Amino acid sequence: MSDATQSYHYGVMRRAIELIDQSEASLSLDELAAQMDMSPAHFQRLFSKWAGVSPKKFQQYLTLGYAKALLRDRFTTLETAQAVGLSGTGRLHDLFLSWEAMSPGDYAKGGGGLVIYWDWFAGPFGQTLVMGTDKGICGMAFGSETGEAEAWEDMSSRWPKAQFVQDGAKLQAWVEASFTPVPNMVTPLHLIGSPLQIKVWEALLSIPSGHVSTYSEIAESIGNPKAVRAVGTAVGRNPISWLVPCHRALRKSGGLGGYHWGLPVKRAMLAYEGARRDSA
C-alpha cells in the first residue's frame, strides 16, 4: 500500500472515530458512510480493511466500558509476564523486538556524540515521526493531534546535543516491521532514558497486545509500589510510542488516563489491537 493510500485510509478512519466519539448513541453503517461521503459498501470495505472488523463491532471497542472490560478480562500481571520471558531481549508481545538501553552516563550527555536518523512515515495512526540510531528505533511520535511541528520539537528536544540526520531509507525496514511484523525479522529498539524510565518502559514491553495494565501494577512490578506518580510521568515520557506500548497503561477505574500524543490516538490504538486480536 502506498504512503498516500495509507494516509488517506487513516484520515477516513480518524474522521469516523471522531464521529463515533461525539455521538451519544451507536451510529449505523448508513449514517457513518453518509458523513464520509461514501457508499455504505465502500465505507464498510475500507473500515474493515483498516480495523479488521466492521464499524459496528469497532464502536464497541471505543467505549469506556471496553476499557473497563480490558481491566477485568485482559489485565496482565506483569510479574507473571516477566517470569515467562515476555521481557528483556526475547520475543515481546505480538512483535519481534529486541532492545538495548543507553547507559546512564551517556544519557546524561543529552545525546552528545549521537547521530539520530529521522523521517516522517505514513502509518495506521496517521503521519508518524520515527527516529533511530545505528542500534535501533529510539523515537516514534504521532502528529495527527499535536501537529507535526510540535511533534518534531517535542522529540528533538529530548536529545538536544545529538546530530539529527533526515534519512528515511535508514529506518524504512524497521518502520515497516513495526506496523506489519515481518517473519524472522527483529525490530531493534534503543531506549534512551533515565534508569527509572528504562525500568518502566521495560515493564510496558511486558504487556501483551490486546491486554492492559495499571499504573499501580507497573509500580509494583518495578519494586516501587509507592511510586505511582513517578511511574505515570515515566509512561508519559516514553519516546517510542506504539512499540513501547504506553497506550496499554490505564487507571484502576478503567479510565484511559492521559496520552502524550492525544487521547483519540490512544483509543484508536487500543481498539485497533483489540479488534485485530479478536479477528485473528
PDB file of C-alpha atoms in Angstrom, residues 33-244:
ATOM      1  CA  ALA A  33     -20.961   6.284   5.392  1.00  0.00           C
ATOM      2  CA  ALA A  34     -23.070   9.351   4.644  1.00  0.00           C
ATOM      3  CA  GLN A  35     -20.833  11.510   6.855  1.00  0.00           C
ATOM      4  CA  MET A  36     -17.808  10.209   4.950  1.00  0.00           C
ATOM      5  CA  ASP A  37     -19.463  10.912   1.567  1.00  0.00           C
ATOM      6  CA  MET A  38     -19.142   7.232   0.659  1.00  0.00           C
ATOM      7  CA  SER A  39     -21.472   4.433  -0.192  1.00  0.00           C
ATOM      8  CA  PRO A  40     -22.119   2.041   2.722  1.00  0.00           C
ATOM      9  CA  ALA A  41     -20.411  -0.801   0.850  1.00  0.00           C
ATOM     10  CA  HIS A  42     -17.282   1.237   0.105  1.00  0.00           C
ATOM     11  CA  PHE A  43     -17.018   2.548   3.648  1.00  0.00           C
ATOM     12  CA  GLN A  44     -17.548  -0.928   5.114  1.00  0.00           C
ATOM     13  CA  ARG A  45     -14.741  -2.376   2.969  1.00  0.00           C
ATOM     14  CA  LEU A  46     -12.337   0.441   3.809  1.00  0.00           C
ATOM     15  CA  PHE A  47     -13.095   0.402   7.513  1.00  0.00           C
ATOM     16  CA  SER A  48     -12.870  -3.374   7.816  1.00  0.00           C
ATOM     17  CA  LYS A  49      -9.561  -3.415   5.968  1.00  0.00           C
ATOM     18  CA  TRP A  50      -8.083  -0.951   8.476  1.00  0.00           C
ATOM     19  CA  ALA A  51      -9.626  -2.284  11.695  1.00  0.00           C
ATOM     20  CA  GLY A  52     -10.149  -5.923  10.842  1.00  0.00           C
ATOM     21  CA  VAL A  53     -13.782  -5.748  11.983  1.00  0.00           C
ATOM     22  CA  SER A  54     -16.977  -3.962  10.963  1.00  0.00           C
ATOM     23  CA  PRO A  55     -17.710  -0.350  12.019  1.00  0.00           C
ATOM     24  CA  LYS A  56     -20.450  -1.642  14.349  1.00  0.00           C
ATOM     25  CA  LYS A  57     -18.063  -4.009  16.127  1.00  0.00           C
ATOM     26  CA  PHE A  58     -15.324  -1.407  16.274  1.00  0.00           C
ATOM     27  CA  GLN A  59     -17.613   1.037  18.081  1.00  0.00           C
ATOM     28  CA  GLN A  60     -17.786  -1.425  20.959  1.00  0.00           C
ATOM     29  CA  TYR A  61     -14.002  -1.260  21.327  1.00  0.00           C
ATOM     30  CA  LEU A  62     -14.019   2.530  21.633  1.00  0.00           C
ATOM     31  CA  THR A  63     -16.289   2.748  24.655  1.00  0.00           C
ATOM     32  CA  LEU A  64     -15.204   3.352  28.230  1.00  0.00           C
ATOM     33  CA  GLY A  65     -16.923   0.089  29.036  1.00  0.00           C
ATOM     34  CA  TYR A  66     -14.416  -1.681  26.813  1.00  0.00           C
ATOM     35  CA  ALA A  67     -11.521  -0.185  28.793  1.00  0.00           C
ATOM     36  CA  LYS A  68     -13.113  -1.474  31.976  1.00  0.00           C
ATOM     37  CA  ALA A  69     -13.661  -4.871  30.383  1.00  0.00           C
ATOM     38  CA  LEU A  70      -9.984  -4.969  29.435  1.00  0.00           C
ATOM     39  CA  LEU A  71      -9.052  -4.471  33.065  1.00  0.00           C
ATOM     40  CA  ARG A  72     -11.472  -7.194  34.091  1.00  0.00           C
ATOM     41  CA  ASP A  73     -10.750  -9.769  31.386  1.00  0.00           C
ATOM     42  CA  ARG A  74      -7.311  -8.939  29.991  1.00  0.00           C
ATOM     43  CA  PHE A  75      -5.487  -7.388  32.882  1.00  0.00           C
ATOM     44  CA  THR A  76      -1.864  -8.514  32.728  1.00  0.00           C
ATOM     45  CA  THR A  77       0.040  -9.318  35.896  1.00  0.00           C
ATOM     46  CA  LEU A  78       3.449  -8.051  34.884  1.00  0.00           C
ATOM     47  CA  GLU A  79       5.247 -10.262  37.382  1.00  0.00           C
ATOM     48  CA  THR A  80       3.858 -13.303  35.575  1.00  0.00           C
ATOM     49  CA  ALA A  81       4.557 -11.884  32.120  1.00  0.00           C
ATOM     50  CA  GLN A  82       8.167 -11.251  33.064  1.00  0.00           C
ATOM     51  CA  ALA A  83       8.520 -14.711  34.610  1.00  0.00           C
ATOM     52  CA  VAL A  84       7.536 -16.424  31.364  1.00  0.00           C
ATOM     53  CA  GLY A  85      10.036 -14.455  29.325  1.00  0.00           C
ATOM     54  CA  LEU A  86       7.972 -11.674  27.783  1.00  0.00           C
ATOM     55  CA  SER A  87      10.549  -9.022  28.656  1.00  0.00           C
ATOM     56  CA  GLY A  88      14.226  -8.425  28.024  1.00  0.00           C
ATOM     57  CA  THR A  89      15.793  -9.317  24.707  1.00  0.00           C
ATOM     58  CA  GLY A  90      13.369 -12.080  23.703  1.00  0.00           C
ATOM     59  CA  ARG A  91      10.140 -12.015  21.738  1.00  0.00           C
ATOM     60  CA  LEU A  92       7.899  -9.250  23.033  1.00  0.00           C
ATOM     61  CA  HIS A  93       4.088  -9.124  22.764  1.00  0.00           C
ATOM     62  CA  ASP A  94       2.928  -9.524  19.165  1.00  0.00           C
ATOM     63  CA  LEU A  95       6.084  -8.136  17.538  1.00  0.00           C
ATOM     64  CA  PHE A  96       9.628  -9.377  17.260  1.00  0.00           C
ATOM     65  CA  LEU A  97      11.527  -6.780  19.251  1.00  0.00           C
ATOM     66  CA  SER A  98      14.881  -6.555  20.939  1.00  0.00           C
ATOM     67  CA  TRP A  99      16.045  -3.650  22.999  1.00  0.00           C
ATOM     68  CA  GLU A 100      19.176  -2.089  24.375  1.00  0.00           C
ATOM     69  CA  ALA A 101      19.306   0.737  26.891  1.00  0.00           C
ATOM     70  CA  MET A 102      21.740   3.617  26.745  1.00  0.00           C
ATOM     71  CA  SER A 103      23.983   3.805  29.794  1.00  0.00           C
ATOM     72  CA  PRO A 104      23.066   6.412  32.459  1.00  0.00           C
ATOM     73  CA  GLY A 105      26.324   8.238  31.750  1.00  0.00           C
ATOM     74  CA  ASP A 106      25.607   8.517  28.031  1.00  0.00           C
ATOM     75  CA  TYR A 107      22.004   9.530  28.750  1.00  0.00           C
ATOM     76  CA  ALA A 108      23.240  12.370  30.951  1.00  0.00           C
ATOM     77  CA  LYS A 109      25.140  13.785  27.974  1.00  0.00           C
ATOM     78  CA  GLY A 110      21.849  14.770  26.307  1.00  0.00           C
ATOM     79  CA  GLY A 111      22.647  12.860  23.139  1.00  0.00           C
ATOM     80  CA  GLY A 112      26.130  14.328  22.764  1.00  0.00           C
ATOM     81  CA  GLY A 113      28.087  12.364  20.149  1.00  0.00           C
ATOM     82  CA  LEU A 114      24.922  10.550  18.999  1.00  0.00           C
ATOM     83  CA  VAL A 115      23.665  10.546  15.405  1.00  0.00           C
ATOM     84  CA  ILE A 116      19.871  10.210  15.210  1.00  0.00           C
ATOM     85  CA  TYR A 117      18.267   9.485  11.846  1.00  0.00           C
ATOM     86  CA  TRP A 118      14.671  10.592  11.328  1.00  0.00           C
ATOM     87  CA  ASP A 119      11.827  10.958   8.868  1.00  0.00           C
ATOM     88  CA  TRP A 120       8.034  11.014   8.603  1.00  0.00           C
ATOM     89  CA  PHE A 121       6.178   7.881   7.557  1.00  0.00           C
ATOM     90  CA  ALA A 122       2.548   7.031   6.866  1.00  0.00           C
ATOM     91  CA  GLY A 123       1.172   4.579   9.412  1.00  0.00           C
ATOM     92  CA  PRO A 124      -2.132   3.195  10.695  1.00  0.00           C
ATOM     93  CA  PHE A 125      -2.435   6.133  13.109  1.00  0.00           C
ATOM     94  CA  GLY A 126      -1.541   8.894  10.691  1.00  0.00           C
ATOM     95  CA  GLN A 127       1.755  10.600   9.935  1.00  0.00           C
ATOM     96  CA  THR A 128       4.388   9.098  12.189  1.00  0.00           C
ATOM     97  CA  LEU A 129       7.722  10.646  13.114  1.00  0.00           C
ATOM     98  CA  VAL A 130      10.324   7.906  13.553  1.00  0.00           C
ATOM     99  CA  MET A 131      13.833   8.400  14.911  1.00  0.00           C
ATOM    100  CA  GLY A 132      16.609   5.867  15.238  1.00  0.00           C
ATOM    101  CA  THR A 133      20.284   5.385  15.930  1.00  0.00           C
ATOM    102  CA  ASP A 134      22.577   2.754  14.460  1.00  0.00           C
ATOM    103  CA  LYS A 135      21.353   0.475  17.272  1.00  0.00           C
ATOM    104  CA  GLY A 136      17.601   0.778  16.627  1.00  0.00           C
ATOM    105  CA  ILE A 137      14.480   2.908  16.835  1.00  0.00           C
ATOM    106  CA  CYS A 138      14.740   5.478  19.643  1.00  0.00           C
ATOM    107  CA  GLY A 139      11.671   7.599  18.942  1.00  0.00           C
ATOM    108  CA  MET A 140       8.180   7.292  17.490  1.00  0.00           C
ATOM    109  CA  ALA A 141       5.629  10.099  17.642  1.00  0.00           C
ATOM    110  CA  PHE A 142       2.245  10.856  16.091  1.00  0.00           C
ATOM    111  CA  GLY A 143       1.367  14.265  14.706  1.00  0.00           C
ATOM    112  CA  SER A 144      -2.340  13.832  13.994  1.00  0.00           C
ATOM    113  CA  GLU A 145      -3.445  15.563  17.204  1.00  0.00           C
ATOM    114  CA  THR A 146      -0.456  17.683  18.239  1.00  0.00           C
ATOM    115  CA  GLY A 147       0.672  18.749  14.777  1.00  0.00           C
ATOM    116  CA  GLU A 148       3.854  17.685  13.017  1.00  0.00           C
ATOM    117  CA  ALA A 149       5.887  20.747  14.040  1.00  0.00           C
ATOM    118  CA  GLU A 150       5.036  20.228  17.691  1.00  0.00           C
ATOM    119  CA  ALA A 151       5.841  16.519  17.500  1.00  0.00           C
ATOM    120  CA  TRP A 152       9.230  17.245  15.944  1.00  0.00           C
ATOM    121  CA  GLU A 153      10.071  19.886  18.562  1.00  0.00           C
ATOM    122  CA  ASP A 154       8.985  17.582  21.383  1.00  0.00           C
ATOM    123  CA  MET A 155      11.115  14.655  20.210  1.00  0.00           C
ATOM    124  CA  SER A 156      14.220  16.521  19.094  1.00  0.00           C
ATOM    125  CA  SER A 157      14.367  18.492  22.360  1.00  0.00           C
ATOM    126  CA  ARG A 158      14.817  15.255  24.336  1.00  0.00           C
ATOM    127  CA  TRP A 159      18.359  14.842  22.981  1.00  0.00           C
ATOM    128  CA  PRO A 160      19.446  18.459  22.455  1.00  0.00           C
ATOM    129  CA  LYS A 161      23.107  17.654  21.782  1.00  0.00           C
ATOM    130  CA  ALA A 162      22.517  14.919  19.224  1.00  0.00           C
ATOM    131  CA  GLN A 163      23.117  15.318  15.479  1.00  0.00           C
ATOM    132  CA  PHE A 164      19.866  14.825  13.565  1.00  0.00           C
ATOM    133  CA  VAL A 165      20.053  13.496  10.006  1.00  0.00           C
ATOM    134  CA  GLN A 166      16.972  13.051   7.817  1.00  0.00           C
ATOM    135  CA  ASP A 167      17.339   9.600   6.278  1.00  0.00           C
ATOM    136  CA  GLY A 168      14.121   7.643   5.793  1.00  0.00           C
ATOM    137  CA  ALA A 169      15.903   4.858   3.918  1.00  0.00           C
ATOM    138  CA  LYS A 170      17.941   4.068   7.038  1.00  0.00           C
ATOM    139  CA  LEU A 171      14.729   3.464   9.007  1.00  0.00           C
ATOM    140  CA  GLN A 172      12.352   2.117   6.338  1.00  0.00           C
ATOM    141  CA  ALA A 173      12.654  -1.619   7.058  1.00  0.00           C
ATOM    142  CA  TRP A 174      12.293  -1.106  10.819  1.00  0.00           C
ATOM    143  CA  VAL A 175       9.226   1.073  10.339  1.00  0.00           C
ATOM    144  CA  GLU A 176       7.504  -1.408   8.040  1.00  0.00           C
ATOM    145  CA  ALA A 177       8.124  -4.230  10.524  1.00  0.00           C
ATOM    146  CA  SER A 178       6.824  -2.057  13.350  1.00  0.00           C
ATOM    147  CA  PHE A 179       3.310  -1.866  11.902  1.00  0.00           C
ATOM    148  CA  THR A 180       3.271  -5.174   9.988  1.00  0.00           C
ATOM    149  CA  PRO A 181       5.628  -7.683  11.612  1.00  0.00           C
ATOM    150  CA  VAL A 182       7.917  -9.421   9.131  1.00  0.00           C
ATOM    151  CA  PRO A 183       8.703 -13.121   9.760  1.00  0.00           C
ATOM    152  CA  ASN A 184      12.213 -13.719  11.095  1.00  0.00           C
ATOM    153  CA  MET A 185      12.949 -10.003  11.359  1.00  0.00           C
ATOM    154  CA  VAL A 186      13.820  -8.469  14.717  1.00  0.00           C
ATOM    155  CA  THR A 187      12.999  -4.782  15.136  1.00  0.00           C
ATOM    156  CA  PRO A 188      15.652  -3.275  17.423  1.00  0.00           C
ATOM    157  CA  LEU A 189      14.874  -0.541  19.941  1.00  0.00           C
ATOM    158  CA  HIS A 190      17.381   1.834  21.511  1.00  0.00           C
ATOM    159  CA  LEU A 191      15.922   3.047  24.809  1.00  0.00           C
ATOM    160  CA  ILE A 192      17.296   6.429  25.823  1.00  0.00           C
ATOM    161  CA  GLY A 193      16.154   7.434  29.301  1.00  0.00           C
ATOM    162  CA  SER A 194      16.926   7.586  32.998  1.00  0.00           C
ATOM    163  CA  PRO A 195      17.287   4.334  34.995  1.00  0.00           C
ATOM    164  CA  LEU A 196      13.737   4.698  36.386  1.00  0.00           C
ATOM    165  CA  GLN A 197      12.292   5.393  32.955  1.00  0.00           C
ATOM    166  CA  ILE A 198      14.052   2.333  31.500  1.00  0.00           C
ATOM    167  CA  LYS A 199      12.521   0.139  34.236  1.00  0.00           C
ATOM    168  CA  VAL A 200       9.042   1.478  33.499  1.00  0.00           C
ATOM    169  CA  TRP A 201       9.437   1.094  29.733  1.00  0.00           C
ATOM    170  CA  GLU A 202      10.693  -2.473  30.213  1.00  0.00           C
ATOM    171  CA  ALA A 203       7.514  -3.189  32.210  1.00  0.00           C
ATOM    172  CA  LEU A 204       5.392  -1.744  29.400  1.00  0.00           C
ATOM    173  CA  LEU A 205       7.140  -4.067  26.951  1.00  0.00           C
ATOM    174  CA  SER A 206       5.883  -6.997  29.039  1.00  0.00           C
ATOM    175  CA  ILE A 207       2.202  -6.199  28.407  1.00  0.00           C
ATOM    176  CA  PRO A 208       0.947  -8.408  25.538  1.00  0.00           C
ATOM    177  CA  SER A 209      -1.040  -6.924  22.667  1.00  0.00           C
ATOM    178  CA  GLY A 210      -4.751  -6.745  23.424  1.00  0.00           C
ATOM    179  CA  HIS A 211      -4.087  -6.597  27.174  1.00  0.00           C
ATOM    180  CA  VAL A 212      -3.649  -3.710  29.606  1.00  0.00           C
ATOM    181  CA  SER A 213      -2.150  -2.945  32.994  1.00  0.00           C
ATOM    182  CA  THR A 214      -2.468  -0.131  35.538  1.00  0.00           C
ATOM    183  CA  TYR A 215      -0.016   2.476  36.728  1.00  0.00           C
ATOM    184  CA  SER A 216      -0.034   0.933  40.204  1.00  0.00           C
ATOM    185  CA  GLU A 217       0.652  -2.547  38.801  1.00  0.00           C
ATOM    186  CA  ILE A 218       3.605  -1.165  36.871  1.00  0.00           C
ATOM    187  CA  ALA A 219       4.923   0.482  40.045  1.00  0.00           C
ATOM    188  CA  GLU A 220       4.628  -2.872  41.852  1.00  0.00           C
ATOM    189  CA  SER A 221       6.428  -4.682  39.034  1.00  0.00           C
ATOM    190  CA  ILE A 222       9.484  -2.417  39.237  1.00  0.00           C
ATOM    191  CA  GLY A 223       9.706  -2.888  43.015  1.00  0.00           C
ATOM    192  CA  ASN A 224       8.496   0.577  43.994  1.00  0.00           C
ATOM    193  CA  PRO A 225       4.743   0.372  44.769  1.00  0.00           C
ATOM    194  CA  LYS A 226       4.580   3.902  46.155  1.00  0.00           C
ATOM    195  CA  ALA A 227       5.981   5.480  43.005  1.00  0.00           C
ATOM    196  CA  VAL A 228       2.704   5.568  41.070  1.00  0.00           C
ATOM    197  CA  ARG A 229       3.043   9.261  40.231  1.00  0.00           C
ATOM    198  CA  ALA A 230       6.642   8.851  39.074  1.00  0.00           C
ATOM    199  CA  VAL A 231       5.602   5.831  37.007  1.00  0.00           C
ATOM    200  CA  GLY A 232       2.855   7.888  35.370  1.00  0.00           C
ATOM    201  CA  THR A 233       5.397  10.545  34.457  1.00  0.00           C
ATOM    202  CA  ALA A 234       7.770   7.950  33.003  1.00  0.00           C
ATOM    203  CA  VAL A 235       4.939   6.385  30.983  1.00  0.00           C
ATOM    204  CA  GLY A 236       4.114   9.827  29.597  1.00  0.00           C
ATOM    205  CA  ARG A 237       7.752  10.418  28.663  1.00  0.00           C
ATOM    206  CA  ASN A 238       8.060   7.167  26.716  1.00  0.00           C
ATOM    207  CA  PRO A 239       9.693   8.254  23.432  1.00  0.00           C
ATOM    208  CA  ILE A 240       8.832   5.121  21.423  1.00  0.00           C
ATOM    209  CA  SER A 241       5.048   5.155  21.296  1.00  0.00           C
ATOM    210  CA  TRP A 242       3.234   2.085  19.954  1.00  0.00           C
ATOM    211  CA  LEU A 243       6.316  -0.174  20.141  1.00  0.00           C
ATOM    212  CA  VAL A 244       6.833   0.557  23.832  1.00  0.00           C
TER     213      VAL A 244
END
